CSV table of C-alpha atoms in Angstrom, one decimal:
chain,number,residue,atom,x,y,z
A,55,MET,CA,-9.9,0.3,9.6
A,56,GLU,CA,-9.4,1.3,13.2
A,57,GLY,CA,-5.9,1.7,14.5
A,58,ILE,CA,-4.5,2.7,11.2
A,59,PRO,CA,-2.1,5.7,11.4
A,60,LEU,CA,-3.0,8.5,9.1
A,61,THR,CA,0.6,9.3,8.2
A,62,PRO,CA,3.3,6.9,7.1
A,63,SER,CA,6.1,5.9,9.5
A,64,LYS,CA,9.6,7.0,8.8
A,65,VAL,CA,10.5,3.7,7.1
A,66,LEU,CA,7.3,3.6,5.0
A,67,LYS,CA,7.6,7.2,4.0
A,68,GLY,CA,10.5,6.4,1.6
A,69,LEU,CA,8.4,3.9,-0.3
A,70,GLU,CA,6.3,4.6,-3.4
A,71,LEU,CA,3.3,2.5,-4.3
A,72,ARG,CA,1.8,2.5,-7.8
A,73,ILE,CA,-1.3,0.7,-8.8
A,74,ASP,CA,-1.4,-0.5,-12.5
A,75,GLY,CA,-3.7,1.8,-14.5
A,76,PHE,CA,-3.5,4.8,-12.1
A,77,GLU,CA,-1.0,7.6,-12.5
A,78,GLU,CA,-0.9,8.8,-8.9
A,79,CYS,CA,1.5,7.5,-6.3
A,80,PHE,CA,-0.1,6.3,-3.1
A,81,GLU,CA,1.2,6.6,0.5
A,82,ILE,CA,1.6,3.3,2.4
A,83,LEU,CA,0.3,3.5,5.9
A,84,LYS,CA,0.6,-0.1,7.1
A,85,ILE,CA,2.0,-3.4,5.7
A,86,LYS,CA,1.0,-6.8,7.0
A,87,ASP,CA,1.8,-10.3,5.9
A,88,ASN,CA,-1.5,-10.6,4.0
A,89,GLY,CA,-2.1,-7.1,2.8
A,90,ILE,CA,-1.4,-3.4,2.8
A,91,THR,CA,-3.3,-0.2,3.8
A,92,LEU,CA,-2.7,3.0,1.9
A,93,THR,CA,-4.2,6.4,1.5
A,94,SER,CA,-5.5,8.1,-1.6
A,95,SER,CA,-6.5,11.7,-2.2
A,96,ARG,CA,-9.5,10.6,-4.2
A,97,GLU,CA,-11.9,7.7,-4.3
A,98,LEU,CA,-10.8,5.1,-6.8
A,99,SER,CA,-13.4,3.8,-9.3
A,100,VAL,CA,-12.7,0.2,-8.4
A,101,LEU,CA,-15.2,-2.2,-6.8
A,102,ASN,CA,-14.5,-4.2,-3.6
A,103,GLY,CA,-13.1,-7.5,-4.5
A,104,SER,CA,-11.6,-6.2,-7.8
A,105,PRO,CA,-8.2,-7.5,-8.7
A,106,ILE,CA,-5.4,-5.0,-8.3
A,107,SER,CA,-1.7,-5.2,-9.2
A,108,GLY,CA,1.1,-2.8,-8.9
A,109,GLN,CA,4.6,-2.1,-7.6
A,110,ILE,CA,6.1,-1.0,-4.4
A,111,SER,CA,9.5,0.7,-4.9
A,112,SER,CA,12.1,2.8,-3.1
A,113,PRO,CA,14.5,4.9,-5.1
A,114,THR,CA,16.9,5.2,-2.1
A,115,LEU,CA,17.0,1.4,-1.4
A,116,ASN,CA,17.0,0.2,-5.0
A,117,LEU,CA,14.0,-1.9,-4.1
A,118,GLN,CA,11.2,-3.0,-6.4
A,119,PHE,CA,8.4,-5.4,-5.3
A,120,ARG,CA,5.5,-6.4,-7.5
A,121,PHE,CA,2.2,-7.3,-5.9
A,122,GLN,CA,-1.1,-8.8,-6.9
A,123,GLY,CA,-4.2,-8.6,-4.7
A,124,SER,CA,-7.7,-7.4,-4.5
A,125,LEU,CA,-9.4,-4.3,-3.1
A,126,GLU,CA,-10.7,-5.4,0.3
A,127,ARG,CA,-12.3,-2.1,1.2
A,128,GLN,CA,-12.2,1.7,0.5
A,129,VAL,CA,-13.5,4.1,3.2
A,130,ARG,CA,-13.3,7.8,3.8
A,131,ARG,CA,-10.5,8.9,6.1
A,132,PRO,CA,-11.6,10.0,9.6
A,133,ASP,CA,-10.0,13.5,8.9
A,134,GLU,CA,-12.0,13.7,5.6
A,135,LYS,CA,-8.8,14.2,3.6
A,136,GLY,CA,-9.2,11.4,1.1
A,137,PHE,CA,-9.7,7.6,1.4
A,138,LEU,CA,-8.1,4.6,3.1
A,139,LEU,CA,-7.7,1.6,0.9
A,140,GLY,CA,-7.2,-2.0,2.1
A,141,ILE,CA,-5.6,-4.4,-0.4
A,142,GLN,CA,-5.3,-8.1,0.4
A,143,PHE,CA,-2.4,-9.8,-1.3
A,144,HIS,CA,-3.1,-13.0,-3.3
A,145,ARG,CA,0.4,-14.4,-2.6
A,146,THR,CA,2.6,-13.7,0.4
A,147,ASP,CA,5.7,-15.8,-0.5
A,148,ARG,CA,7.8,-12.7,-1.5
A,149,ILE,CA,6.7,-10.5,1.5
A,150,PRO,CA,9.8,-11.6,3.5
A,151,ASP,CA,12.0,-9.9,0.9
A,152,LEU,CA,10.1,-6.7,1.5
A,153,TRP,CA,10.4,-7.1,5.3
A,154,ILE,CA,14.1,-7.7,5.1
A,155,ALA,CA,14.7,-4.6,3.0
A,156,LEU,CA,12.6,-2.4,5.3
A,157,GLU,CA,14.5,-3.7,8.4
A,158,LEU,CA,17.8,-2.8,6.7
A,159,ALA,CA,16.5,0.6,5.9
A,160,SER,CA,15.5,1.4,9.5
């Protein structure tokens, strides 16, 4: 996961990501067409390839986006302050809605 920023950009900082079954809110570090990279303070008890679903939301933008995917990988952060998680989306047909909302927010 080289080249991943360890802090969210100004636009991504306003987003909240929740994974179904977990109480904590995760910080989004990078969004791509086919997946997302986020940071967690602790290691999740989820195996690589396991299905994951959740929600990306923004209280300030009145934005909610449901996603389904699978855990691609989970590695310790280079600064040793938690873990980086890569989630690959199963469907990307609604990603443009998210991109448009983020563009309007910036």
